[in-house]
PDB file of C-alpha atoms in Angstrom:
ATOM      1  CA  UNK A 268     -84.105 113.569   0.334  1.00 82.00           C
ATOM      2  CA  UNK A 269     -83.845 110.969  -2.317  1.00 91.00           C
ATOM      3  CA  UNK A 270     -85.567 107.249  -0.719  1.00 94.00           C
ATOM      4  CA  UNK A 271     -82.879 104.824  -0.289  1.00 96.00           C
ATOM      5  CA  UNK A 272     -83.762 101.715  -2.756  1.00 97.00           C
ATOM      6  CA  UNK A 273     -82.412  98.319  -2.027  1.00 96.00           C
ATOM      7  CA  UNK A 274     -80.795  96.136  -2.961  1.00 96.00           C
ATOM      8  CA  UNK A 275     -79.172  97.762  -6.158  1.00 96.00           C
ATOM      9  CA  UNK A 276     -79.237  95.132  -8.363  1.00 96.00           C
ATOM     10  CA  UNK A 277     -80.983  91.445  -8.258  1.00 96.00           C
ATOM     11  CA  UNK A 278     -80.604  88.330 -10.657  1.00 96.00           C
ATOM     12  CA  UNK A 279     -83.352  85.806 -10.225  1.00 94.00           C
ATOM     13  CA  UNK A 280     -84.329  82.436 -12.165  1.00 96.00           C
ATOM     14  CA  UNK A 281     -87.987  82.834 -13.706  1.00 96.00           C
ATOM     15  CA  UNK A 282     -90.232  81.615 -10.922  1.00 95.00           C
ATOM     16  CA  UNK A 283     -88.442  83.038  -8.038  1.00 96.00           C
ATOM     17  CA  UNK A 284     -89.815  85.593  -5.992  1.00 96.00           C
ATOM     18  CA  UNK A 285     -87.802  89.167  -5.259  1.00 96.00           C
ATOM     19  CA  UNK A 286     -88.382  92.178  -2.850  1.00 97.00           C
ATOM     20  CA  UNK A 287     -87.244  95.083  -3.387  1.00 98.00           C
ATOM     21  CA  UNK A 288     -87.641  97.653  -0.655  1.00 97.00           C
ATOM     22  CA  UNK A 289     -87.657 101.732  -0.694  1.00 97.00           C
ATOM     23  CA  UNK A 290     -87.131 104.074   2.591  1.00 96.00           C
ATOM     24  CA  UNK A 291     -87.312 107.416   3.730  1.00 92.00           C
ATOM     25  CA  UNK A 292     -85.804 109.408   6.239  1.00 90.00           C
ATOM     26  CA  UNK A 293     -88.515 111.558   6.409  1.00 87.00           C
ATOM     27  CA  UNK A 294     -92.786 110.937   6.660  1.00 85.00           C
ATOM     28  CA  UNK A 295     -94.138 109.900   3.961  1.00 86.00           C
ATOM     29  CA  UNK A 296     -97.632 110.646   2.394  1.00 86.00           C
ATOM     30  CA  UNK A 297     -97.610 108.060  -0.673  1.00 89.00           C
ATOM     31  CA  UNK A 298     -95.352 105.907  -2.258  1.00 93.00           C
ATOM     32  CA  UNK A 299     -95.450 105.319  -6.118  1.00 94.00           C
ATOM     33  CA  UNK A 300     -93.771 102.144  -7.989  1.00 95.00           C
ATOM     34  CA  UNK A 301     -92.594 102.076 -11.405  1.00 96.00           C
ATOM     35  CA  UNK A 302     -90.487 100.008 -13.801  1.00 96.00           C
ATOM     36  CA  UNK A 303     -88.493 100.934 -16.800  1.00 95.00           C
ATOM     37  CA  UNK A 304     -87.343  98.447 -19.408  1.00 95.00           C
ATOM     38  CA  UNK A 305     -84.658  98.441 -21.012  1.00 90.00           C
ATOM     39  CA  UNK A 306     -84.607 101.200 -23.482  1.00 88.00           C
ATOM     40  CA  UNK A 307     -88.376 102.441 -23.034  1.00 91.00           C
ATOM     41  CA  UNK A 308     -89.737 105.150 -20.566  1.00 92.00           C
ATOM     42  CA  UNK A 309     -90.718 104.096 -16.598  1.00 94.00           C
ATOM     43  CA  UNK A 310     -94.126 102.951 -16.543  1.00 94.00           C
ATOM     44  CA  UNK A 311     -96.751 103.444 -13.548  1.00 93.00           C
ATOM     45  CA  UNK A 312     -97.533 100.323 -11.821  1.00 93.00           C
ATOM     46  CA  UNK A 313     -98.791 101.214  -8.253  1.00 91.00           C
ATOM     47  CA  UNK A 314     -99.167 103.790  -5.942  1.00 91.00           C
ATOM     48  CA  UNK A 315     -99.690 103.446  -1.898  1.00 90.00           C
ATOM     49  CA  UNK A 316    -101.665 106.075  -0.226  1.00 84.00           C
ATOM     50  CA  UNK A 317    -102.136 105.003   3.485  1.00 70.00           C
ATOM     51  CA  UNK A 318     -99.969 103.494   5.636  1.00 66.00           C
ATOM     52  CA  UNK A 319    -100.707  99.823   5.729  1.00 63.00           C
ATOM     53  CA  UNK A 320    -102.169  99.774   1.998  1.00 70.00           C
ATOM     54  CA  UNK A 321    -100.960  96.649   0.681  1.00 68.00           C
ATOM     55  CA  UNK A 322    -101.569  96.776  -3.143  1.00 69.00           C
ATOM     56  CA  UNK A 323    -101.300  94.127  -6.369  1.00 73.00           C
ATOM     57  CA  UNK A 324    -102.011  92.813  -9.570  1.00 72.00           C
ATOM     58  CA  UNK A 325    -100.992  89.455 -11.265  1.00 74.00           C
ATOM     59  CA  UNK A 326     -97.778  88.469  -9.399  1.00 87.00           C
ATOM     60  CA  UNK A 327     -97.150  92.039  -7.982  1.00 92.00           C
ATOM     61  CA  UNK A 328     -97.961  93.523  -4.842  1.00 92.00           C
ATOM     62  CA  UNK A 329     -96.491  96.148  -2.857  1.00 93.00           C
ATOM     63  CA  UNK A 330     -97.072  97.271   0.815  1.00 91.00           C
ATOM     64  CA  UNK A 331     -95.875 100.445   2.870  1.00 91.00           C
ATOM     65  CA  UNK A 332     -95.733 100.767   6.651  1.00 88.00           C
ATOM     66  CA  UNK A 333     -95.925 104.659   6.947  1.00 83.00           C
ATOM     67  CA  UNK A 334     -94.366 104.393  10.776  1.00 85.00           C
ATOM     68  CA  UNK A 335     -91.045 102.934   9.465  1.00 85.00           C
ATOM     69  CA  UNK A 336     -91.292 105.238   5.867  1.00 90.00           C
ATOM     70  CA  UNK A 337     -90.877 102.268   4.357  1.00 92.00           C
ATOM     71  CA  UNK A 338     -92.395 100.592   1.206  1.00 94.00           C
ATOM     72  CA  UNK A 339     -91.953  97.044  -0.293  1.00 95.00           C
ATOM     73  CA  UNK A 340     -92.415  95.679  -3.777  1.00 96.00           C
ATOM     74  CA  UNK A 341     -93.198  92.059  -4.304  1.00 95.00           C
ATOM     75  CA  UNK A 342     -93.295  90.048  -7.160  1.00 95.00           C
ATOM     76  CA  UNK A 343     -94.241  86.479  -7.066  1.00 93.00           C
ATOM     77  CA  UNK A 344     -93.148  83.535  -9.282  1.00 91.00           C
ATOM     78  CA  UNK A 345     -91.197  86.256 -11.667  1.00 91.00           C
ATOM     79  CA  UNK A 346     -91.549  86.025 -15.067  1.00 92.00           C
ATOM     80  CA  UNK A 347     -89.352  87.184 -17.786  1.00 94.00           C
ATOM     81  CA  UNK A 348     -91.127  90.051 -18.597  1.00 93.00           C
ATOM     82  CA  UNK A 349     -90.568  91.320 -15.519  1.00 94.00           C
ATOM     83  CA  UNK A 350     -86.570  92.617 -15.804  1.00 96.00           C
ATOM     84  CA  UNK A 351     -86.218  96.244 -15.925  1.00 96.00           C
ATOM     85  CA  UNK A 352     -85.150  98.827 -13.061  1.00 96.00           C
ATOM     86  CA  UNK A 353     -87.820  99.323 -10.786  1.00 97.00           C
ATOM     87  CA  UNK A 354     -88.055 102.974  -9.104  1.00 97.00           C
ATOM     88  CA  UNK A 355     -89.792 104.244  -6.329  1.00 96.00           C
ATOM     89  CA  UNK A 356     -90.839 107.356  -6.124  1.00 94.00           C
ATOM     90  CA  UNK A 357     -91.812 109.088  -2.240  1.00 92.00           C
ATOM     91  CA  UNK A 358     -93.776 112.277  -2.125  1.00 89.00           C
ATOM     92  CA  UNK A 359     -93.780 113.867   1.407  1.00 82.00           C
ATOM     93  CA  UNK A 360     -94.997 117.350   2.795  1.00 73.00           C
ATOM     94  CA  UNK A 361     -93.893 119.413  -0.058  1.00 65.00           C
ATOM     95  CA  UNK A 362     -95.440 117.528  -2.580  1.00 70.00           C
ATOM     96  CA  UNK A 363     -93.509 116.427  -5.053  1.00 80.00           C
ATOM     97  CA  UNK A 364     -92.116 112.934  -6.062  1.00 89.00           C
ATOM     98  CA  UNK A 365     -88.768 112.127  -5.438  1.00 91.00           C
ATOM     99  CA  UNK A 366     -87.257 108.792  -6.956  1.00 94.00           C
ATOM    100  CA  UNK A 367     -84.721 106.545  -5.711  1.00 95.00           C
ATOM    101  CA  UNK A 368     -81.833 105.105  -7.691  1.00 95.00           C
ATOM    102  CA  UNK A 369     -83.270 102.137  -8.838  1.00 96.00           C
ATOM    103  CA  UNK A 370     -83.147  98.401  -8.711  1.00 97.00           C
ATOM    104  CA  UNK A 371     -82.403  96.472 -11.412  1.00 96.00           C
ATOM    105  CA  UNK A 372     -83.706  93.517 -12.043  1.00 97.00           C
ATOM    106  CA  UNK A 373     -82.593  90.795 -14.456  1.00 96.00           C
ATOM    107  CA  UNK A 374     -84.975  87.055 -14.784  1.00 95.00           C
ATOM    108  CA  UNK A 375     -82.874  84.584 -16.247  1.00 94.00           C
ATOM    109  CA  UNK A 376     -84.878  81.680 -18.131  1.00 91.00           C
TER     110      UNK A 376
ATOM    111  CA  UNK B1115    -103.864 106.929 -23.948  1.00 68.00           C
ATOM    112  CA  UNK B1116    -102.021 109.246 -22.718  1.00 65.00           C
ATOM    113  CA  UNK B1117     -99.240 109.994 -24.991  1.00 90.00           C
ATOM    114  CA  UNK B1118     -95.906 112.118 -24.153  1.00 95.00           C
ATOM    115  CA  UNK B1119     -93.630 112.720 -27.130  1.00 95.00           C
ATOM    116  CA  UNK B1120     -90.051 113.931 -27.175  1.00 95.00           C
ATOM    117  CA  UNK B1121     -88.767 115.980 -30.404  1.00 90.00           C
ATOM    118  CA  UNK B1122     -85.470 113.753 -30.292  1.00 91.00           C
ATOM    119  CA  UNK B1123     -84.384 110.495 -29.630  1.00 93.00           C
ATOM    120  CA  UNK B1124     -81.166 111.253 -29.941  1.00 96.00           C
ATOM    121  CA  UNK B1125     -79.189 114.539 -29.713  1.00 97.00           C
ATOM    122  CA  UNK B1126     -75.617 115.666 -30.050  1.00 97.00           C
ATOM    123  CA  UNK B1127     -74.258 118.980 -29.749  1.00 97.00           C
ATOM    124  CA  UNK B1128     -71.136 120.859 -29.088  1.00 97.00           C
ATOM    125  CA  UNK B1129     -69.982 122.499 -25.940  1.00 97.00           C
ATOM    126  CA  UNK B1130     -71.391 125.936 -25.645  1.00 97.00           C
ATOM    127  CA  UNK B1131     -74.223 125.231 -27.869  1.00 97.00           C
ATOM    128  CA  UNK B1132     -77.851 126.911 -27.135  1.00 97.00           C
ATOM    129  CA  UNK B1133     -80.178 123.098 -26.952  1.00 97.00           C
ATOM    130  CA  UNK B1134     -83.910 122.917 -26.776  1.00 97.00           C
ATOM    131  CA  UNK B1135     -85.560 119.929 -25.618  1.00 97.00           C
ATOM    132  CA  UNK B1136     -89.021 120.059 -26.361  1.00 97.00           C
ATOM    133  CA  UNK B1137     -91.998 118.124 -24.530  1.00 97.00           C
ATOM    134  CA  UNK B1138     -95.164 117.768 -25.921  1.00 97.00           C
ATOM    135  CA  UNK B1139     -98.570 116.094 -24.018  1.00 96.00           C
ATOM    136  CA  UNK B1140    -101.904 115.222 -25.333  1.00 94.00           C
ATOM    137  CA  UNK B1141    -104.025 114.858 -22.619  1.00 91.00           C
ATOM    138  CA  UNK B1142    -104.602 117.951 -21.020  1.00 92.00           C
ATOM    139  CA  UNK B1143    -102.275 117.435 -17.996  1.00 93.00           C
ATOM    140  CA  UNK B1144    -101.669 120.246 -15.617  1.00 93.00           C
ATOM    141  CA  UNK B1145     -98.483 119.103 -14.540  1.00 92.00           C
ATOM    142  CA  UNK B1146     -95.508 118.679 -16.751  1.00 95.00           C
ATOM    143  CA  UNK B1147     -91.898 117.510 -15.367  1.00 95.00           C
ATOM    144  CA  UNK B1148     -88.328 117.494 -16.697  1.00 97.00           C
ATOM    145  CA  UNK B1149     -86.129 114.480 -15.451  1.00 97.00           C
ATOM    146  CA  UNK B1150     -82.400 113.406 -16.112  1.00 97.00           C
ATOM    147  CA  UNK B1151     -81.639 110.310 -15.558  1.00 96.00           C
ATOM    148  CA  UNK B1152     -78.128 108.910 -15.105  1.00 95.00           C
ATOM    149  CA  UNK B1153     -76.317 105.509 -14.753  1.00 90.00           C
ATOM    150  CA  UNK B1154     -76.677 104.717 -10.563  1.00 88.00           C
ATOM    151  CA  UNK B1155     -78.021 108.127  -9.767  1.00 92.00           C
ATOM    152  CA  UNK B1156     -82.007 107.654 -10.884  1.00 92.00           C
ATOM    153  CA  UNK B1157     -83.985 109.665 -11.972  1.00 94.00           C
ATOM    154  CA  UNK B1158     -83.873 113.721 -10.602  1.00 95.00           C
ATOM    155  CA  UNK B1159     -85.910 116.442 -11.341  1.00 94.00           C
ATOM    156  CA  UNK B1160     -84.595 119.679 -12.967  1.00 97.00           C
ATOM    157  CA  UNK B1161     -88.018 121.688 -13.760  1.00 96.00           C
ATOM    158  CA  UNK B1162     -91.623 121.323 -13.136  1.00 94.00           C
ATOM    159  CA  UNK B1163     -94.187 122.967 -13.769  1.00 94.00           C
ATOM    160  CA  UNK B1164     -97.860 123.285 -12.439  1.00 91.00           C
ATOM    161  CA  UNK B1165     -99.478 125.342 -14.976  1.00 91.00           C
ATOM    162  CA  UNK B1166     -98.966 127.520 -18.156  1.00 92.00           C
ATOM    163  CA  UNK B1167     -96.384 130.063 -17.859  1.00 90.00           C
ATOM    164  CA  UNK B1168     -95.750 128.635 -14.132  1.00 91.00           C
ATOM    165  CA  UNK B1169     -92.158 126.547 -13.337  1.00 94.00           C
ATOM    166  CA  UNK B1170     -90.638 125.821 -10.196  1.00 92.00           C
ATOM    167  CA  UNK B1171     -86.927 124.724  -9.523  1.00 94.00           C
ATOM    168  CA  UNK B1172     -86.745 120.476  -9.006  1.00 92.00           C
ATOM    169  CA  UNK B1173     -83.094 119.445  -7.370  1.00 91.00           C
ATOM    170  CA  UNK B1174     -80.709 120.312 -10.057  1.00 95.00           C
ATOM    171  CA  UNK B1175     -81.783 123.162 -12.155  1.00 96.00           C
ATOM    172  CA  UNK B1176     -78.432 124.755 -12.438  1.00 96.00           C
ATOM    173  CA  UNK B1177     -77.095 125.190 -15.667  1.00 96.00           C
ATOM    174  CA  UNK B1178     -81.378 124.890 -17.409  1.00 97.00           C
ATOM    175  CA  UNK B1179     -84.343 127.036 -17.821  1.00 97.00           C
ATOM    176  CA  UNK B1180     -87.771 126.051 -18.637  1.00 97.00           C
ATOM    177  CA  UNK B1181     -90.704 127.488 -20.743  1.00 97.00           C
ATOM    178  CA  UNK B1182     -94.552 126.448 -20.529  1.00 97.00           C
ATOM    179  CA  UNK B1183     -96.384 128.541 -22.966  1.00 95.00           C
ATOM    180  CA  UNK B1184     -98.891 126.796 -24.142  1.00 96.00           C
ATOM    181  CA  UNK B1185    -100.663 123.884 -21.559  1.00 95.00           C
ATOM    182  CA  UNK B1186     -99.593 120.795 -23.651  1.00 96.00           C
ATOM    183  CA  UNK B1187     -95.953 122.127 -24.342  1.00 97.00           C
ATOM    184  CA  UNK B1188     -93.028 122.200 -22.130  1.00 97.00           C
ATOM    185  CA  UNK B1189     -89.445 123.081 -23.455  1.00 97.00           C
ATOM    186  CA  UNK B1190     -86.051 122.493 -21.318  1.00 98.00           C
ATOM    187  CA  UNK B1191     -83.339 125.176 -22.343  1.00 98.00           C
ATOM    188  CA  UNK B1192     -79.561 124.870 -21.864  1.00 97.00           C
ATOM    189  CA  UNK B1193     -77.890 127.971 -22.469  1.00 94.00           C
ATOM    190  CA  UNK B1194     -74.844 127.008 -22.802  1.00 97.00           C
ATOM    191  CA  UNK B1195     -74.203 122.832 -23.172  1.00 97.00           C
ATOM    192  CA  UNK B1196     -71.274 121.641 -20.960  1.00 97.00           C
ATOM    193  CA  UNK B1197     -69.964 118.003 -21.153  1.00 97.00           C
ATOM    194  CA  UNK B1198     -71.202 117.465 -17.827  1.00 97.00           C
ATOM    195  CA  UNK B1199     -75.123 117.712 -19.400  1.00 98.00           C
ATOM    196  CA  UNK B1200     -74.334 114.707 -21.481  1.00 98.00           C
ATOM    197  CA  UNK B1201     -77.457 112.431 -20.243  1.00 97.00           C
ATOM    198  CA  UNK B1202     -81.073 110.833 -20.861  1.00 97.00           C
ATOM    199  CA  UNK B1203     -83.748 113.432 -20.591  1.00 98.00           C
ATOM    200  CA  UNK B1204     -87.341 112.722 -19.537  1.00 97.00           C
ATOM    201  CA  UNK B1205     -90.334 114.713 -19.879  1.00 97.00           C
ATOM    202  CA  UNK B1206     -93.098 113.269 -17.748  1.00 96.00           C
ATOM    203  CA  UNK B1207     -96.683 114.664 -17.640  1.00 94.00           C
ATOM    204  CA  UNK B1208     -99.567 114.051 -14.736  1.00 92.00           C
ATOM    205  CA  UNK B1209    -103.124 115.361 -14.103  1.00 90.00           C
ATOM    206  CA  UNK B1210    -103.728 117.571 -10.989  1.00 83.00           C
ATOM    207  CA  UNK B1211    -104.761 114.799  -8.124  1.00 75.00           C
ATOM    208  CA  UNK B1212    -107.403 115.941  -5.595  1.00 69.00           C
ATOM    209  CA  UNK B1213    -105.198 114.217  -3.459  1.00 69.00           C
ATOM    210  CA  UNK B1214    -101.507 115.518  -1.988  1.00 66.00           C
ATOM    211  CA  UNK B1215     -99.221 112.777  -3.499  1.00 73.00           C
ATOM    212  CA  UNK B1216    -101.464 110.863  -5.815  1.00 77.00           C
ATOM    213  CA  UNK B1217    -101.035 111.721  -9.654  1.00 82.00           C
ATOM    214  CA  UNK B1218     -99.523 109.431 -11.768  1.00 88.00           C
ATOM    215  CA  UNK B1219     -96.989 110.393 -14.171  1.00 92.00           C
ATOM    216  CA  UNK B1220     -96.838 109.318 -17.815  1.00 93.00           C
ATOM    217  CA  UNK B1221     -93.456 109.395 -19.134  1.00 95.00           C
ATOM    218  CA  UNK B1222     -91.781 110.281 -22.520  1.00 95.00           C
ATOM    219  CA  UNK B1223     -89.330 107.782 -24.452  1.00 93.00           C
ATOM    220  CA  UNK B1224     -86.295 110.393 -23.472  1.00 95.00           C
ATOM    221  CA  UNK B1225     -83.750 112.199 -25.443  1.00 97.00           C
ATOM    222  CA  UNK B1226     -80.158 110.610 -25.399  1.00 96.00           C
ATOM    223  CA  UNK B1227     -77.877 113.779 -25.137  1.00 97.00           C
ATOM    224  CA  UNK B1228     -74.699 114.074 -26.063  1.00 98.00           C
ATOM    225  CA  UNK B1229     -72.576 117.580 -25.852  1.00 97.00           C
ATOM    226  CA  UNK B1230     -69.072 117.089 -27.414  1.00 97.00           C
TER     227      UNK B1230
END
């Protein structure tokens, strides 16, 4: 079942913050961000393991609360460099990753 | 770095047409993947594969085939091209993880399809 990404699409002024959030209807064993820019391949940027694991670097963080299948990617004070479409990516008992549709994001200056 | 490479950027072909896609890894990765990826659908798996000469079917392998001969090498096949394949393709690559769930997957820079 493909994880439910929301919201589709979000325009933000550089320095706001945005959260996109990911769900599952089913349990989850590890959630996996990653963000494509325009044009290039998705690129890794995190990956949850436990439920509860709350994750960052620079001005991105994610967290996942494995009782509601849910994970949640942060960023902070958004720069331009961070448009793109941002997937995530569950992986439940059979083990293999399943992405969602995507968010895109666009940072206006 | 890990490096995935895609023969084509871009790709056009006629209806009926025999297309290879071929995927090609440099860093001795187990696991090799075939994506499409589509305007508001994401990206979905067609093929994987865990090991040489090994494949397993992803969520929409109608209408492909796969081949892993060699470890670093892994080639999508459409017999027969149909409008309907007209698409981004993405080969993606990851190490076996000790762990259920926790490889990361390196990505390719696609192949833009386009079956006339």
């Amino acid at each position: 079942q493909q994880p439910v990404q929301s919201p589709q699409a979000v325009i933000l002024r550089e320095g706001e913050d945005a959260v996109i959030n990911c769900s599952s209807s089913k349990a989850l064993y590890s959630v996996h961000w990653y963000r494509q820019k325009h044009g290039e391949a998705p690129v890794f940027l995190m990956i949850l393991l436990k439920g509860g694991e709350q994750k960052g670097h620079d001005k991105i963080s994610a967290s996942f609360n494995e009782k509601k299948q849910q994970s949640s990617l942060y960023l902070t004070a958004s720069q331009l460099s961070y448009s793109g479409t941002y997937f995530c990516g569950t992986v439940n008992r059979d083990d293999k990753i399943i992405f969602g549709k995507g968010t895109r994001l666009h940072i206006l200056p | 770095d890990v490096k995935v490479t895609q023969s084509s950027r871009y790709l056009v072909k006629r209806t009926g047409e025999k297309v290879f896609l071929e995927c090609v890894q440099d860093m001795d990765h187990e696991n090799m993947f075939w994506y499409r990826q589509d305007p508001g659908l994401g990206l979905r798996l067609i093929y994987f594969s865990y090991d040489v000469k090994m494949k397993e079917k992803g969520d929409i392998p109608e209408g492909y085939s796969v081949s892993r001969e060699k470890k670093e090498r892994f080639s999508l096949i459409l017999e027969s091209a149909s409008t309907n394949q007209t698409s981004m393709y993405l080969c993606a690559s990851s190490p076996r993880a000790d762990t259920v769930g926790t490889d990361t997957q390196y990505f390719g820079p696609g192949t833009r399809l386009t079956v006339l």
